[in-house]
CSV table of C-alpha atoms in Angstrom, one decimal:
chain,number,residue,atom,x,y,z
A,1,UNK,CA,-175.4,60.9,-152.5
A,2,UNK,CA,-176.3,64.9,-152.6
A,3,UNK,CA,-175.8,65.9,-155.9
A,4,UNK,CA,-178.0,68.4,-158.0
A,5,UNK,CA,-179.3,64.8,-159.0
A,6,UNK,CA,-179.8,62.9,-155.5
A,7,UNK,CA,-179.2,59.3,-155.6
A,8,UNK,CA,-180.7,57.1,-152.4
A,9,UNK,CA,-179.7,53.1,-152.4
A,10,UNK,CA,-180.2,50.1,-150.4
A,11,UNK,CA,-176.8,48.5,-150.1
A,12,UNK,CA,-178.2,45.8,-148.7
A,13,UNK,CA,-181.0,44.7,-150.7
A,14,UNK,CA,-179.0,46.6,-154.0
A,15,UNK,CA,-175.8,45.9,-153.6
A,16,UNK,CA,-175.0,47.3,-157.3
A,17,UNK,CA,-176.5,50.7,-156.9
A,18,UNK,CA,-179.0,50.2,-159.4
A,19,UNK,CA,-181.8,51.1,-158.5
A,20,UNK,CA,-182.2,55.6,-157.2
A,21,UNK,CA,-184.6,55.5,-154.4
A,22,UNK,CA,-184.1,59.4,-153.6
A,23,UNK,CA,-187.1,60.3,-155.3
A,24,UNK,CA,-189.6,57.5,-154.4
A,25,UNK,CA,-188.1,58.3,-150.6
A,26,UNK,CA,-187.1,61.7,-150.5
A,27,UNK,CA,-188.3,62.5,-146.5
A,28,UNK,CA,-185.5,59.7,-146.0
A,29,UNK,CA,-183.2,60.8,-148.7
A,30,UNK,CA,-183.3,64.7,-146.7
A,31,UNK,CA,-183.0,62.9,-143.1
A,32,UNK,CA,-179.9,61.1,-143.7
A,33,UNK,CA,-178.2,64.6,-145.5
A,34,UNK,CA,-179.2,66.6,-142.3
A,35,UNK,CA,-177.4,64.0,-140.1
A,36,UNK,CA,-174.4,64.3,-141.9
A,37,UNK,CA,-172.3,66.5,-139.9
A,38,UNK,CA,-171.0,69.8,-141.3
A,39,UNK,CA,-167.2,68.9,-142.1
A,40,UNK,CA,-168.8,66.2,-144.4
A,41,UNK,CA,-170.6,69.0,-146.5
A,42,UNK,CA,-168.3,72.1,-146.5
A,43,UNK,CA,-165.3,72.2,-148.9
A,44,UNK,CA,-162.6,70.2,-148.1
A,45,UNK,CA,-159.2,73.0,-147.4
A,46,UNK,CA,-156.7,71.6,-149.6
A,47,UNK,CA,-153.7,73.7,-148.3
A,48,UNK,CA,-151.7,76.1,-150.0
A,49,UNK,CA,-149.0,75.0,-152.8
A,50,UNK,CA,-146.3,76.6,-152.7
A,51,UNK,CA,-144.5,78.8,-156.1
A,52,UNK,CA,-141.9,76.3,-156.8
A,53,UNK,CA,-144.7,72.9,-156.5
A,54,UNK,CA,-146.8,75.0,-158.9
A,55,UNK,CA,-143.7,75.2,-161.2
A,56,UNK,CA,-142.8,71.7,-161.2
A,57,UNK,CA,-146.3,70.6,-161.8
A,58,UNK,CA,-146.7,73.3,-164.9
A,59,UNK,CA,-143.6,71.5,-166.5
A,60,UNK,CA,-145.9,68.4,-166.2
A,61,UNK,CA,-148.8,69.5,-167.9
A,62,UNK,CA,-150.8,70.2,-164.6
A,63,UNK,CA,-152.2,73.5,-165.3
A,64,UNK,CA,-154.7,74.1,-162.5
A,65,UNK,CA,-155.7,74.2,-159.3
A,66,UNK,CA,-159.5,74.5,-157.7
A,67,UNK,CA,-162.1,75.2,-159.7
A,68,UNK,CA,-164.1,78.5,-159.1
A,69,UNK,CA,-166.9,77.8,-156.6
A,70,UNK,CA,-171.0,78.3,-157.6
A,71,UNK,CA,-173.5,79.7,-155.1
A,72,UNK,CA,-175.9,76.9,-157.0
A,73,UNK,CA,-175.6,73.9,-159.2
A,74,UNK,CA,-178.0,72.7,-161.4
A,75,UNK,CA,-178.9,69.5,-163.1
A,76,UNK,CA,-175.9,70.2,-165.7
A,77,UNK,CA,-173.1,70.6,-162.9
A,78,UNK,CA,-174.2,66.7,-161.5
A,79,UNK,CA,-171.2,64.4,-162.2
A,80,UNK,CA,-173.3,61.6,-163.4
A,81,UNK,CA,-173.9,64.3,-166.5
A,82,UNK,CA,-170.2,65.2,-166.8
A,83,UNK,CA,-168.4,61.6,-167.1
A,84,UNK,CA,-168.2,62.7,-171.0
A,85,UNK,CA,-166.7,65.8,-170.4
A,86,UNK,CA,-164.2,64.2,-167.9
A,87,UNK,CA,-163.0,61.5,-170.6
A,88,UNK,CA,-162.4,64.9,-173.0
A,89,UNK,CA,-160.6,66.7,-170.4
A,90,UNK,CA,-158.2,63.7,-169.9
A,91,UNK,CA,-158.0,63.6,-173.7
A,92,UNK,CA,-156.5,67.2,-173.8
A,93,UNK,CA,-154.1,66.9,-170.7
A,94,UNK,CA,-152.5,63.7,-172.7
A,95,UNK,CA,-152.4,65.4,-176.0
A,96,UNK,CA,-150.9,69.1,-174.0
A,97,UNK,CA,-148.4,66.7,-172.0
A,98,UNK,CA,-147.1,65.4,-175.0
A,99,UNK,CA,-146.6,68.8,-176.2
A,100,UNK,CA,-149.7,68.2,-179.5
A,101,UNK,CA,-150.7,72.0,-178.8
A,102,UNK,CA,-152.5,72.4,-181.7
A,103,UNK,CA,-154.8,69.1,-181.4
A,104,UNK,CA,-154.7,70.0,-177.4
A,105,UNK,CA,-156.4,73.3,-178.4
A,106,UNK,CA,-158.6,72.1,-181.1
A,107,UNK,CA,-160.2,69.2,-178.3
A,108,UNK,CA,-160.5,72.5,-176.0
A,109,UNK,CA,-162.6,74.5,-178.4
A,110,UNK,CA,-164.8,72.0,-178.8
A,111,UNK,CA,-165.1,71.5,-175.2
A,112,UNK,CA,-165.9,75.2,-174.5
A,113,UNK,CA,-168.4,75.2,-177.3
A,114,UNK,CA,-170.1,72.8,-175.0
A,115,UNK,CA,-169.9,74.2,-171.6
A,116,UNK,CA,-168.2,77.7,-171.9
A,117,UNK,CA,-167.6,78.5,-167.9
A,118,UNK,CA,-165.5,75.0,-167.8
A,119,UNK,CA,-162.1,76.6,-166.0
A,120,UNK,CA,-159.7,73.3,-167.1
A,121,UNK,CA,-160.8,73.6,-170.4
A,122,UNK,CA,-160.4,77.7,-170.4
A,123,UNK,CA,-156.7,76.7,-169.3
A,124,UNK,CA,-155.4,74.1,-171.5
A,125,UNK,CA,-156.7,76.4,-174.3
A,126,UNK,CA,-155.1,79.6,-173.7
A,127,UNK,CA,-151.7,77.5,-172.4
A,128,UNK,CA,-152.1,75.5,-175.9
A,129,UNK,CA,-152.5,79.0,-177.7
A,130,UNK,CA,-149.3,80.0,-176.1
A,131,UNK,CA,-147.0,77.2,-176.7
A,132,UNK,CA,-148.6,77.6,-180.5
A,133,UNK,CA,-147.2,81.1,-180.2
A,134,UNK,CA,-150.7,82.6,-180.9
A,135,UNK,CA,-149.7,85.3,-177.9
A,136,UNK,CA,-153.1,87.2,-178.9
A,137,UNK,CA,-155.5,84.6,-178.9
A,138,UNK,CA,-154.0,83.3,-175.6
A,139,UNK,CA,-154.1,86.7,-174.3
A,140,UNK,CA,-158.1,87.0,-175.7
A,141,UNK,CA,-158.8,83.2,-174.5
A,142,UNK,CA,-157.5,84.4,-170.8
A,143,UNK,CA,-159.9,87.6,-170.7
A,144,UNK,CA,-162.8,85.8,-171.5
A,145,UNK,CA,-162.6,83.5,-169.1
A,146,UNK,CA,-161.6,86.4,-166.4
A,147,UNK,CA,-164.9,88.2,-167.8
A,148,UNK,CA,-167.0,85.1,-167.1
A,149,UNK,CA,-166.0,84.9,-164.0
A,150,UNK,CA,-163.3,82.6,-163.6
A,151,UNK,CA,-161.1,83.2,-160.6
A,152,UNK,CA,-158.5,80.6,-161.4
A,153,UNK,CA,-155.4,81.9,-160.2
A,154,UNK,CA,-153.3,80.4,-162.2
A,155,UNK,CA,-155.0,81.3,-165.3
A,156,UNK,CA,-155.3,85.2,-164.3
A,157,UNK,CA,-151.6,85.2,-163.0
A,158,UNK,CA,-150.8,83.9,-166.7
A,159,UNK,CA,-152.7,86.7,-167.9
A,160,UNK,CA,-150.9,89.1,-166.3
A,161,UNK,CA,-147.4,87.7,-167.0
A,162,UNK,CA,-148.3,87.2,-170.5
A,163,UNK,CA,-149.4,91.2,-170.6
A,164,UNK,CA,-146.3,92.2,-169.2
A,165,UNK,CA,-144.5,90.3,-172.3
A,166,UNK,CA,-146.2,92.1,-174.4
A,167,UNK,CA,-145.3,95.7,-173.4
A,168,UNK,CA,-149.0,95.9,-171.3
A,169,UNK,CA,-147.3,95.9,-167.5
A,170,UNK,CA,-149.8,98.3,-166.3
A,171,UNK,CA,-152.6,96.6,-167.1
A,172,UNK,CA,-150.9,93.2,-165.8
A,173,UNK,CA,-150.7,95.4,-162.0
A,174,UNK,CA,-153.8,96.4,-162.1
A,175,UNK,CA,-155.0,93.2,-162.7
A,176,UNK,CA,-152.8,91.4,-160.0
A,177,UNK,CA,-153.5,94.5,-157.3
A,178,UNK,CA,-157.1,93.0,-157.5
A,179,UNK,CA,-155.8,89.1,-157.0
A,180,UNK,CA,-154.3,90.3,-153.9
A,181,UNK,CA,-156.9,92.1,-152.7
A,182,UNK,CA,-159.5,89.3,-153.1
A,183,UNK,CA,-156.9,87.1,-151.8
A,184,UNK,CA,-156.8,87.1,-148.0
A,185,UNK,CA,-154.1,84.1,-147.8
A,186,UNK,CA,-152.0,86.7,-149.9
A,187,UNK,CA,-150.6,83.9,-152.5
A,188,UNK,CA,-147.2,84.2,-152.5
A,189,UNK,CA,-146.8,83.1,-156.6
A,190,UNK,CA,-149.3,86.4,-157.1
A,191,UNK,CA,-147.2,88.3,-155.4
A,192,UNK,CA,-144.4,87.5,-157.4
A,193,UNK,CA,-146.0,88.1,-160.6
A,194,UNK,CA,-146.8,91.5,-159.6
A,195,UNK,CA,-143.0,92.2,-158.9
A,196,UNK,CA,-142.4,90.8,-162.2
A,197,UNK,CA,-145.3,93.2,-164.1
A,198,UNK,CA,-143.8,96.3,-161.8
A,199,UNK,CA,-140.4,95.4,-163.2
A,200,UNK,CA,-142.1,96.0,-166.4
A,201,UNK,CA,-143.9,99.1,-165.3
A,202,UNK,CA,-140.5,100.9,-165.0
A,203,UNK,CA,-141.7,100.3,-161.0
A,204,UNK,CA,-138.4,98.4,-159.9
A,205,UNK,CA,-138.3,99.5,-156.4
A,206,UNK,CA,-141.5,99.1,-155.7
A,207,UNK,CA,-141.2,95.4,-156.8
A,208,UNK,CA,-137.6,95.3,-154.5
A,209,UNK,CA,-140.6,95.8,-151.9
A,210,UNK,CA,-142.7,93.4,-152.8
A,211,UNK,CA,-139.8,90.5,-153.1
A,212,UNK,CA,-138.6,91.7,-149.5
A,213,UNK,CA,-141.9,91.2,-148.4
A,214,UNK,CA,-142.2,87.7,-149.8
A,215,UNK,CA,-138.8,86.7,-148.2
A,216,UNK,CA,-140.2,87.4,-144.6
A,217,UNK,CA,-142.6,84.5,-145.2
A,218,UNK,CA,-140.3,82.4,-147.1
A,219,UNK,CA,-137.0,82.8,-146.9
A,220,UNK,CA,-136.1,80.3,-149.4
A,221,UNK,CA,-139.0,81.8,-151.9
A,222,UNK,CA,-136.6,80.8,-155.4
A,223,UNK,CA,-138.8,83.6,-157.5
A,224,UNK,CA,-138.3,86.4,-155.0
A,225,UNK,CA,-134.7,86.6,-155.4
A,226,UNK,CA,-135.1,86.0,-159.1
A,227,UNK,CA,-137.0,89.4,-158.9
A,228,UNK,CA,-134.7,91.4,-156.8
A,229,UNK,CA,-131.8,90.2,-158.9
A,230,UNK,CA,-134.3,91.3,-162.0
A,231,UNK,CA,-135.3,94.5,-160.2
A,232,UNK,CA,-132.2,95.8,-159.8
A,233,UNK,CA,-131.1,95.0,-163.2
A,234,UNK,CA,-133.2,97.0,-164.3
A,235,UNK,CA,-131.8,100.2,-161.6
A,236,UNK,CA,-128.4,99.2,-163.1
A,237,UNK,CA,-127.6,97.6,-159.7
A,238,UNK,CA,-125.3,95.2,-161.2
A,239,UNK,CA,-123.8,93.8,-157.7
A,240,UNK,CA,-126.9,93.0,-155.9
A,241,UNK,CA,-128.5,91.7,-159.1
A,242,UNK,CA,-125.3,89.4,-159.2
A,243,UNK,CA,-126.2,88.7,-155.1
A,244,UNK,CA,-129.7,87.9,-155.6
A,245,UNK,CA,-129.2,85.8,-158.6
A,246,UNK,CA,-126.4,83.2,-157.2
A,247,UNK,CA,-129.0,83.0,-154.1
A,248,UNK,CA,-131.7,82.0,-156.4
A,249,UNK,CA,-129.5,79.7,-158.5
A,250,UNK,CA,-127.9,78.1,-155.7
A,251,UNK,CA,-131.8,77.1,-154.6
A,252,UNK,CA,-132.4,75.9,-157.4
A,253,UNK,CA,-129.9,75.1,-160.3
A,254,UNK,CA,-132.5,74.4,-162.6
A,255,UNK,CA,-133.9,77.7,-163.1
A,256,UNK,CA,-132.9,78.5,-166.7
A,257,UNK,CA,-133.8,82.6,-166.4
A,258,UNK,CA,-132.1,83.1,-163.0
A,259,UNK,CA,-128.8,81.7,-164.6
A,260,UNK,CA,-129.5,83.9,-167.9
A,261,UNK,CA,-130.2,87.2,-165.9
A,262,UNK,CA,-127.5,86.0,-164.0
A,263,UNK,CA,-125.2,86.1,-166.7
A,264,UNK,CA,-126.2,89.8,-167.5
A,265,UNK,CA,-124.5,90.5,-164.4
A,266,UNK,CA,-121.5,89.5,-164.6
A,267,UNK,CA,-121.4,91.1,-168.3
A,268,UNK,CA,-122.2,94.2,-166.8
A,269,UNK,CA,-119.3,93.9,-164.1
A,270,UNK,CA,-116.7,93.4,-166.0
A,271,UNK,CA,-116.8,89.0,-165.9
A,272,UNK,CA,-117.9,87.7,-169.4
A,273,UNK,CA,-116.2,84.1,-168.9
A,274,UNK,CA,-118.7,83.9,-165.8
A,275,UNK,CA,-121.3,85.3,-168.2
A,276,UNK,CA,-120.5,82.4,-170.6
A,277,UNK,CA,-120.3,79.9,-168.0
A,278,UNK,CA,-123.8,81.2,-166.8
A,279,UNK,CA,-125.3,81.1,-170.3
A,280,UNK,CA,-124.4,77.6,-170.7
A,281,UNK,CA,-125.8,76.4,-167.6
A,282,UNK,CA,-129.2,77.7,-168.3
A,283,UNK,CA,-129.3,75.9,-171.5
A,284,UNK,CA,-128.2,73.0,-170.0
A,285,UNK,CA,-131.8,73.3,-168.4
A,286,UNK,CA,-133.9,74.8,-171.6
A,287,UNK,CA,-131.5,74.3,-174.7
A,288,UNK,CA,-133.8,76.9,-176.5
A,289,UNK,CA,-133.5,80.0,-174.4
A,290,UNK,CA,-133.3,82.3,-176.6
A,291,UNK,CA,-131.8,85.1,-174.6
A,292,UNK,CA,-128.7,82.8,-173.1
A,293,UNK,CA,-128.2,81.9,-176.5
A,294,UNK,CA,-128.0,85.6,-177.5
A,295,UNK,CA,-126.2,86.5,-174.8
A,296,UNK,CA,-123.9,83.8,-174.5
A,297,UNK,CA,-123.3,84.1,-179.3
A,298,UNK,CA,-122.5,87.8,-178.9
A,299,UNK,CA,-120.1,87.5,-175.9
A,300,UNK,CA,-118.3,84.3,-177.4
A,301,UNK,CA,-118.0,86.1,-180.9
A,302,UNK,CA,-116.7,89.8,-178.4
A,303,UNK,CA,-114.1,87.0,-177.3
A,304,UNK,CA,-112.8,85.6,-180.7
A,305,UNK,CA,-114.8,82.3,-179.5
A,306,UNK,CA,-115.9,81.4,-183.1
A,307,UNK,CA,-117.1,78.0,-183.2
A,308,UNK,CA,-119.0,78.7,-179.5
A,309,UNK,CA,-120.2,81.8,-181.2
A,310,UNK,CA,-121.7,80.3,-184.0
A,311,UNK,CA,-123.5,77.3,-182.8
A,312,UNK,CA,-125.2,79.7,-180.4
A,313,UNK,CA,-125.9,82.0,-182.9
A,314,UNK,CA,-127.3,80.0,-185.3
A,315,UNK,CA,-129.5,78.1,-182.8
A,316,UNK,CA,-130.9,81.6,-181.7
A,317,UNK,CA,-132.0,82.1,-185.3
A,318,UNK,CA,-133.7,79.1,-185.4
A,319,UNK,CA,-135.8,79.1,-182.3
A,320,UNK,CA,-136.2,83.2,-181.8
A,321,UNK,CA,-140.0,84.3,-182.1
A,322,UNK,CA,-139.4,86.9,-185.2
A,323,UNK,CA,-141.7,89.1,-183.3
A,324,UNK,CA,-140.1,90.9,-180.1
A,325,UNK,CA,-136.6,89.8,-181.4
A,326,UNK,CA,-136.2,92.0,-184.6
A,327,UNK,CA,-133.3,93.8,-183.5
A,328,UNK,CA,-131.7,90.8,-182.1
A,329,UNK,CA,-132.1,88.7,-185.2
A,330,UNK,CA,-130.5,91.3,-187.2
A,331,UNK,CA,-127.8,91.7,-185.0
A,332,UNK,CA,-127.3,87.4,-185.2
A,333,UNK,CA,-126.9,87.2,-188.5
A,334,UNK,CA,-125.0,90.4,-188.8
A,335,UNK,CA,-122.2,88.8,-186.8
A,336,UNK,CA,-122.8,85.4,-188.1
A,337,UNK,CA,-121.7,86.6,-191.6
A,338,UNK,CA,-118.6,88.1,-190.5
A,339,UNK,CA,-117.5,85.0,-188.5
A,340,UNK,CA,-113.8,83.9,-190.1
A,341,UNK,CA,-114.4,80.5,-192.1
């Protein structure tokens, strides 16, 4: 076994693997490693995974993918001297799957304090943070881990989006220019976050290019017409955004934001019944989107739709993060008080 700490048995004599020969036998323990051949030594390729297996495993809880790779490992790095670190790691995926954020992220602290460069742990935190709404420390959690080192790209894509959220899009490219560029396989999910951050940018036909580009590789790529029907939103392209988003919603009918961005659309030309019809099917797949139920209040109220009106409406002022939705808030509860009975 060639780990930082080298184990060397007798199976036959020690069937049990108790007693490590490698060091009392170590001319043996180095012939048998150099007649291993090299497939059995090099990283194993695990494949590429593809946007929308990423997305369904995210909804699971599985956060991660590879862990960065070491040009050494020491006597810490040996498994035998991370079973206890394992066992902690499992303890945060159960407490993140079952949606305990705040214990997830407390188990993750204390995991970090520990070994600081551990990626999973660097995840679960900052996604933990995020779910707590604690944007900033997510945001603060994700550069540290970037500034150690960490090349996780799911991490650094979350990073970026989460930048873009917050009104930092130029920082997000810049950040996900330099994914690509260290990325020869050109990852297809990094990609699409840089459309999404040059969306942000005020850079909408440069992202149009970006989602093209993505579509001659994968012509069924789900967030690349999400984009383009985002991207030309955002040029007040309200026909091809309405194109792009039925593609991406008859993909995939599950996508709660291509359905909401959908129904922007068709407010925009002239179809609010399809708008509400829209709405309602991307809460049917995330009851608490908070723009669908925006959307979906205001247009209901526009069409003397009370009772649809206000159920929306007063879900959206229950769930709506109080910072990034001011002006929507007071809109809400504007109309909310001057709905009849």
């Amino acid at each position: 076994i060639a780990l930082p700490i080298p184990e060397l048995y007798d199976l036959v004599g020690d069937p049990g693997e108790e007693q490590n020969l490698a060091l009392d036998h170590q001319d043996r323990f180095r012939s048998l490693v150099d007649a291993l051949p090299a497939e059995a030594i090099a990283p194993a390729d695990r494949g590429e995974v593809s946007a929308e297996i990423e997305h369904r495993l995210q909804a699971l809880g599985y956060l991660g993918g590879s862990a960065p790779g070491k040009s050494s490992y020491g006597v810490e790095d040996d498994l035998k001297n991370l079973v206890h670190l394992d066992r902690r790691l499992m303890r945060v995926h159960m407490l993140f799957t079952r949606g305990e954020y705040g214990r997830a992220a407390e188990v993750a602290v204390a995991l970090l304090e520990e070994r600081p460069d551990l990626a999973t742990a660097q995840e679960y935190l900052a996604f933990s943070l995020l779910h707590l709404g604690r944007t900033e420390d997510a945001i603060a959690v994700m550069k540290q881990a970037r500034a150690m080192g960490s090349r996780q790209a799911i991490l650094l894509r979350q990073l970026a989006l989460t930048l873009t959220r917050t009104g930092r899009s130029a920082e997000a490219v810049v950040l996900l220019e330099e994914m690509i560029q260290q990325d020869s396989a050109q990852d297809l999910a990094t990609q699409n976050a840089l459309a999404v951050a040059l969306i942000g940018a005020g850079r909408a036909s440069e992202a149009i290019a970006v989602a093209e580009a993505i579509l001659i590789t994968d012509s069924d790529n789900v967030p690349a017409y999400e984009n383009l029907a985002l991207a030309h939103q955002a040029l007040e392209q309200w026909e091809e955004a309405r194109d792009y988003g039925r593609r991406a919603t008859r993909l995939d009918g599950e996508r709660a934001d291509a359905w909401s961005n959908l129904g922007v659309a068709y407010t925009n030309l002239g179809d609010p019944q399809a708008a509400i019809e829209a709405w309602e099917r991307a809460l049917e797949s995330a009851p608490d989107h908070v723009d669908a139920l925006f959307n979906l209040g205001v247009t209901a109220a526009d069409l003397g739709q009370v009772e649809r009106a206000r159920k929306s409406l007063n879900r959206f002022v229950e769930v709506a993060p109080a910072r990034g939705y001011e002006r929507e808030l007071e809109v809400a509860r504007q109309i909310l008080a001057g709905l009849p009975g």
